[in-house]
Tab-separated table of C-alpha atoms in Angstrom:
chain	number	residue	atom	x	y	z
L	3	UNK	CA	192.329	28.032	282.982
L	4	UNK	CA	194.461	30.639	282.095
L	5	UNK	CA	196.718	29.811	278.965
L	6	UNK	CA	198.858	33.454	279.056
L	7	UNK	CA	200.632	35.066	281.351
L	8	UNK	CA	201.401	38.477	281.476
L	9	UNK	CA	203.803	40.486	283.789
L	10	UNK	CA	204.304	43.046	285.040
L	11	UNK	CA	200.514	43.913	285.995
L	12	UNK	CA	201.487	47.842	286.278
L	13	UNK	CA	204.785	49.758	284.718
L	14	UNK	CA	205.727	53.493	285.450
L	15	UNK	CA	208.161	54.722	283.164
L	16	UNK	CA	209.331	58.340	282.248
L	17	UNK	CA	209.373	59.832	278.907
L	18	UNK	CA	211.965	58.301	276.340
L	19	UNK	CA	211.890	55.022	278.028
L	20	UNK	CA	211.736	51.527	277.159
L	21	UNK	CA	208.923	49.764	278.776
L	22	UNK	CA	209.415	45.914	278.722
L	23	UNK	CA	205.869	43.508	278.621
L	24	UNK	CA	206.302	39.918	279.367
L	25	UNK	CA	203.929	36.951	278.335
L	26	UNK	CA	204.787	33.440	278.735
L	27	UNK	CA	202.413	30.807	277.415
L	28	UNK	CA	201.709	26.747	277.886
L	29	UNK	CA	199.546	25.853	274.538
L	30	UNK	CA	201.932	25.098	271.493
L	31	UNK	CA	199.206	24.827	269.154
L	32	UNK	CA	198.795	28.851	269.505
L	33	UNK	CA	200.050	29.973	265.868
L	34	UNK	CA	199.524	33.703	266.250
L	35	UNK	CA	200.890	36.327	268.574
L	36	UNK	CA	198.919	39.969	268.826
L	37	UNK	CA	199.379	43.026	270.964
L	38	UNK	CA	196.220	45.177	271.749
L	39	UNK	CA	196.153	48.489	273.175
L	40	UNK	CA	193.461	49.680	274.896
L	41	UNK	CA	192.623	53.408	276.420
L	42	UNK	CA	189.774	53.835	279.206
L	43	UNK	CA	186.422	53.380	278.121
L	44	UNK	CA	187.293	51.759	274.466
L	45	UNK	CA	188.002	48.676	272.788
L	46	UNK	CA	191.492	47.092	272.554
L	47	UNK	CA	192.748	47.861	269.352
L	48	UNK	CA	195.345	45.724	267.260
L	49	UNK	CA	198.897	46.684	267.934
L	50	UNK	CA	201.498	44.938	266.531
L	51	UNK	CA	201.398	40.768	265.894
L	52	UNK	CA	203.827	38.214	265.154
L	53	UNK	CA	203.950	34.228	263.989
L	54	UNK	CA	205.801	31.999	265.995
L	55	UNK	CA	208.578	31.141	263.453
L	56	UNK	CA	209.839	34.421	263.626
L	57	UNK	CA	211.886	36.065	266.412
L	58	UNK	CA	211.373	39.924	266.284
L	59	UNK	CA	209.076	41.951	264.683
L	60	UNK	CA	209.075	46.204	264.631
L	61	UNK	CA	206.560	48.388	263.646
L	62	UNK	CA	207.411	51.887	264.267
L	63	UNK	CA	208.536	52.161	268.028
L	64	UNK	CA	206.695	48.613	269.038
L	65	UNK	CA	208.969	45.438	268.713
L	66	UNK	CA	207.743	41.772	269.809
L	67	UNK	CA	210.513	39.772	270.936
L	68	UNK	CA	209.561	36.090	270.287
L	69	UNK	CA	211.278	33.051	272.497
L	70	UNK	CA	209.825	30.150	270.855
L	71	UNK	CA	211.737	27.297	272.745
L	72	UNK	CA	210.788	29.163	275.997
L	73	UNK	CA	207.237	29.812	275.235
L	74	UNK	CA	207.427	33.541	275.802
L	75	UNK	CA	207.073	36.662	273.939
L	76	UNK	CA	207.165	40.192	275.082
L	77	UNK	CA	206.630	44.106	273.974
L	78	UNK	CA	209.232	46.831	273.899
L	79	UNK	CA	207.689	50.387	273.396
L	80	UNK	CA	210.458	52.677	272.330
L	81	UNK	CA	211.264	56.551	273.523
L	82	UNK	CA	207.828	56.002	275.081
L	83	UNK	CA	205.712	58.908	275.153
L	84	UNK	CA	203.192	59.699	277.833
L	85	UNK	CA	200.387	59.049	274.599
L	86	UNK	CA	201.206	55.133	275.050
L	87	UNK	CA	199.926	55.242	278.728
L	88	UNK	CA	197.128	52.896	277.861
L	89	UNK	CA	196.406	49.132	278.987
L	90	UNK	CA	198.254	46.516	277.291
L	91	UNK	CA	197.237	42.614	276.320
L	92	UNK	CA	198.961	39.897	274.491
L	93	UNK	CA	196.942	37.209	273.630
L	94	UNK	CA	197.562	34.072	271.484
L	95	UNK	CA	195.742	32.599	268.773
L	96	UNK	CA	194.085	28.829	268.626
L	97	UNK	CA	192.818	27.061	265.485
L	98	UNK	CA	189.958	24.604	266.696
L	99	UNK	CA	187.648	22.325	264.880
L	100	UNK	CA	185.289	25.073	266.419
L	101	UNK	CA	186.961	28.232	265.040
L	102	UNK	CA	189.674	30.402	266.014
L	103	UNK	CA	189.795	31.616	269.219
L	104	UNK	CA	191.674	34.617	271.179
L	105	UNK	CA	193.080	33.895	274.865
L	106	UNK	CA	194.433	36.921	276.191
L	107	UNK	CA	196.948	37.435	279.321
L	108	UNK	CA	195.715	39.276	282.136
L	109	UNK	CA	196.588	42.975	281.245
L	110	UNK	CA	199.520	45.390	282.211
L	111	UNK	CA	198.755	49.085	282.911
L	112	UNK	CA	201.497	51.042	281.455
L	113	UNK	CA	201.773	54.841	282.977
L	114	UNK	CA	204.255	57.158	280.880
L	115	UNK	CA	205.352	60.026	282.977
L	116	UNK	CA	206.315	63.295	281.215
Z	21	UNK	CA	182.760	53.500	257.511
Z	22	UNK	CA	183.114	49.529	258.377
Z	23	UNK	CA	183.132	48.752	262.105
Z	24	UNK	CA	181.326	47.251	265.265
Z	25	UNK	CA	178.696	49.086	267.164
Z	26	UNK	CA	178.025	48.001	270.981
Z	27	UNK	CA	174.808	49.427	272.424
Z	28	UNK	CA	174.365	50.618	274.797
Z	29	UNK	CA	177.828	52.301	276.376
Z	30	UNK	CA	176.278	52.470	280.018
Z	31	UNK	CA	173.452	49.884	280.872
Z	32	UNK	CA	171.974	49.900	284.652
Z	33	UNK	CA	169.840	46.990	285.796
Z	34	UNK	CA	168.544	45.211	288.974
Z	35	UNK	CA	169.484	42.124	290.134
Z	36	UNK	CA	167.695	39.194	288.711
Z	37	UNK	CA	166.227	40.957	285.896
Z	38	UNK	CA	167.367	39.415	282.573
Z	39	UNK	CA	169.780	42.246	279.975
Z	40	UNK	CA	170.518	41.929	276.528
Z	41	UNK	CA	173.214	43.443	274.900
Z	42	UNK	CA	173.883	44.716	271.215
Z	43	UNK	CA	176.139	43.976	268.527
Z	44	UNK	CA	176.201	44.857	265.074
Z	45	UNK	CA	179.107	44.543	262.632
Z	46	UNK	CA	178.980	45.802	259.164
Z	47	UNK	CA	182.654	44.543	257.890
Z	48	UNK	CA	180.901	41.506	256.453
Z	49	UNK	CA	182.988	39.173	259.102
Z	50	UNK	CA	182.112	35.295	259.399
Z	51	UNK	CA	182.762	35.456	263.220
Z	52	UNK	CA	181.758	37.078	266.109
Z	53	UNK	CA	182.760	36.758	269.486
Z	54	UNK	CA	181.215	38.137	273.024
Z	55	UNK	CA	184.459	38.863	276.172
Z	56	UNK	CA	183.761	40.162	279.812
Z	57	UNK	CA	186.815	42.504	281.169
Z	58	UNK	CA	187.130	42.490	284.578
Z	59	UNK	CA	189.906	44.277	286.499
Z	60	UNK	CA	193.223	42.739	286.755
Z	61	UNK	CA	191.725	39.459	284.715
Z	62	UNK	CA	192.093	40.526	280.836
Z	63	UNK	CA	189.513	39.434	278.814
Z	64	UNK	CA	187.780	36.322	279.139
Z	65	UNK	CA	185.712	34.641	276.267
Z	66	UNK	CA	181.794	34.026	277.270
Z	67	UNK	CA	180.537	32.835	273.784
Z	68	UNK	CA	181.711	32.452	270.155
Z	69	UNK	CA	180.163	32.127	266.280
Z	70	UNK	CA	181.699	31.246	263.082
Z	71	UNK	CA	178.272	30.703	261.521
Z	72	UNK	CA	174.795	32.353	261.194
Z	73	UNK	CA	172.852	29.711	263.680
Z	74	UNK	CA	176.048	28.493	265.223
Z	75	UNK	CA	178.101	29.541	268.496
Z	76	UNK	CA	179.733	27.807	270.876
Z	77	UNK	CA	180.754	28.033	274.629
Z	78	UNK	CA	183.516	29.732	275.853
Z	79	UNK	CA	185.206	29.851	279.189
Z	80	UNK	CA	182.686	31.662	280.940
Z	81	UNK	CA	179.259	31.198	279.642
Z	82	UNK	CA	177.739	30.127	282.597
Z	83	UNK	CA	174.522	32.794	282.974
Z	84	UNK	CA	174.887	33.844	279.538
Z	85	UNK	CA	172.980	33.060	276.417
Z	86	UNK	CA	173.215	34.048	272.727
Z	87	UNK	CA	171.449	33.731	269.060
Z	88	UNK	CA	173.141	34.353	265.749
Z	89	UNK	CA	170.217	34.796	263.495
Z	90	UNK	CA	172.046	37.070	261.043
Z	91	UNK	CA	175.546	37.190	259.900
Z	92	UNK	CA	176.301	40.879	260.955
Z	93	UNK	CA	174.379	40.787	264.538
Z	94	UNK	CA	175.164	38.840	267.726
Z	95	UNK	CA	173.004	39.834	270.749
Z	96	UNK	CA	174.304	38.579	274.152
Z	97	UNK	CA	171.790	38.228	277.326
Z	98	UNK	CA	172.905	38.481	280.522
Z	99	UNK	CA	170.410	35.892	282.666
Z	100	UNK	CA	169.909	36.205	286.298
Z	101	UNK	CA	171.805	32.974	286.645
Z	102	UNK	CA	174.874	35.042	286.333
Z	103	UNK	CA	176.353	35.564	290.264
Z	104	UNK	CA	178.321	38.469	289.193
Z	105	UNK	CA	177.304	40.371	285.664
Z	106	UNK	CA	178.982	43.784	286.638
Z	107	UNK	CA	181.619	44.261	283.840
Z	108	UNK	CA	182.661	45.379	280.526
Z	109	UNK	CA	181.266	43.487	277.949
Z	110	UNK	CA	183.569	43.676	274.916
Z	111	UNK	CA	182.072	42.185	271.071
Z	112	UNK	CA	184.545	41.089	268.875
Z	113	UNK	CA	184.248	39.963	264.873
Z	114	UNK	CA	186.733	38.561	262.466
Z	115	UNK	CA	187.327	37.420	258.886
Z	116	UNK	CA	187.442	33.513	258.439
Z	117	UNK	CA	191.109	33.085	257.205
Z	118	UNK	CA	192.416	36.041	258.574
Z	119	UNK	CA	193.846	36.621	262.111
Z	120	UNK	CA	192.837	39.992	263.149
Z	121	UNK	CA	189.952	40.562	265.725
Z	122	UNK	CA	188.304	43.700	265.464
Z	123	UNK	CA	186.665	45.082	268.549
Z	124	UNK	CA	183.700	47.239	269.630
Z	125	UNK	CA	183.884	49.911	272.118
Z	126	UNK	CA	182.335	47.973	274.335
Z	127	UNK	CA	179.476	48.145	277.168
Z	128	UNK	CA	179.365	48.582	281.028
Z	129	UNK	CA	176.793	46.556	282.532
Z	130	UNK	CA	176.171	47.901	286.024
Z	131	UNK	CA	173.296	45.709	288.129
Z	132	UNK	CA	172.724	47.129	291.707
């Protein structure tokens, strides 16, 4: 059951542009928001995160963009380098009587070409 | 220097032989969590624990078992019930209370 979807799966962008991440999502009991980055043969690392009652967040050259109403959220890398070519997931947080738990979206492979 | 060690990076096994993988946290974190990356799928939760001698089932923990016998260690075996076990097996730990995951660099289970 897959609870976030992400789009595009793959992204090719030159240097100095503005890659655009979508994730849309159906549970409204998610209360959290993060962004992980991951390069080949690591662990995704935290990003960038953002609650759900608020609608943009910027850290540096990463911004979420967050549609509450319309159950989507989505990353803008600014004047991209060819360093952020790396694999990106949102994912969206859960309180349960069980714990918190982490459902991620499928992944998007972002390429940054010098 | 706090963090989560996965060992080992590279494991090779044969089919229906049983593997279990390591993971060790030293950040003092309540919970611990065990995903499986597979290609085009993102990362897909096998088992979770909040508690020393507590976990629970995740989306995919068919062929998988764990223990949680101490707070900062959360082995993960890979049974030969499991149709497909060739991934990357990512460990995960957080803070109770807080929302960040932190995340190991994870091990590639190869079974030919």
């Amino acid at each position: 059951q897959q609870q976030v979807k992400q789009s595009p799966q793959s992204l090719i962008v030159q240097k100095g542009g503005i890659p655009i991440i979508n994730c849309a999502y159906e549970n409204t009991a998610f209360d959290y928001f993060p962004w992980y980055q991951q390069f080949p043969g690591k662990g995704p690392a935290l990003l960038i995160a953002i609650r759900p009652d608020v609608s943009e967040k910027k850290e540096g050259r990463f911004t979420i963009s967050f549609n509450k109403s319309a159950k989507q959220f989505s990353l803008h890398i600014m004047d991209s380098q060819p360093g952020d070519s790396a694999t990106y997931f949102c994912a969206a947080l859960s309180q349960e009587t069980s714990g918190s738990r982490l459902t991620f979206g499928e992944g998007t492979q972002l390429t940054v070409n010098p | 220097d706090g963090g989560i060690t996965q060992s080992p990076k590279y494991l090779f096994r044969k089919e229906g032989q049983n593997v279990t993988l390591s993971c060790e946290q030293n950040l003092n974190h309540d919970a611990m969590y065990w995903y499986r990356q597979d290609p085009g799928q993102g990362l897909r939760l096998i088992y979770y624990s909040q508690i020393v001698n507590d976990f629970q089932k995740g989306d995919i923990a068919e062929g998988y078992s764990v223990s949680r016998e101490k707070k900062e260690s959360f082995p993960l075996t890979v049974t030969s019930a499991q149709k497909n076990p060739t991934a990357f097996y990512l460990c995960a730990s957080s803070q109770q209370g807080t929302y960040g995951y932190t995340f190991g660099s994870g091990t590639r289970l190869t079974v030919v």
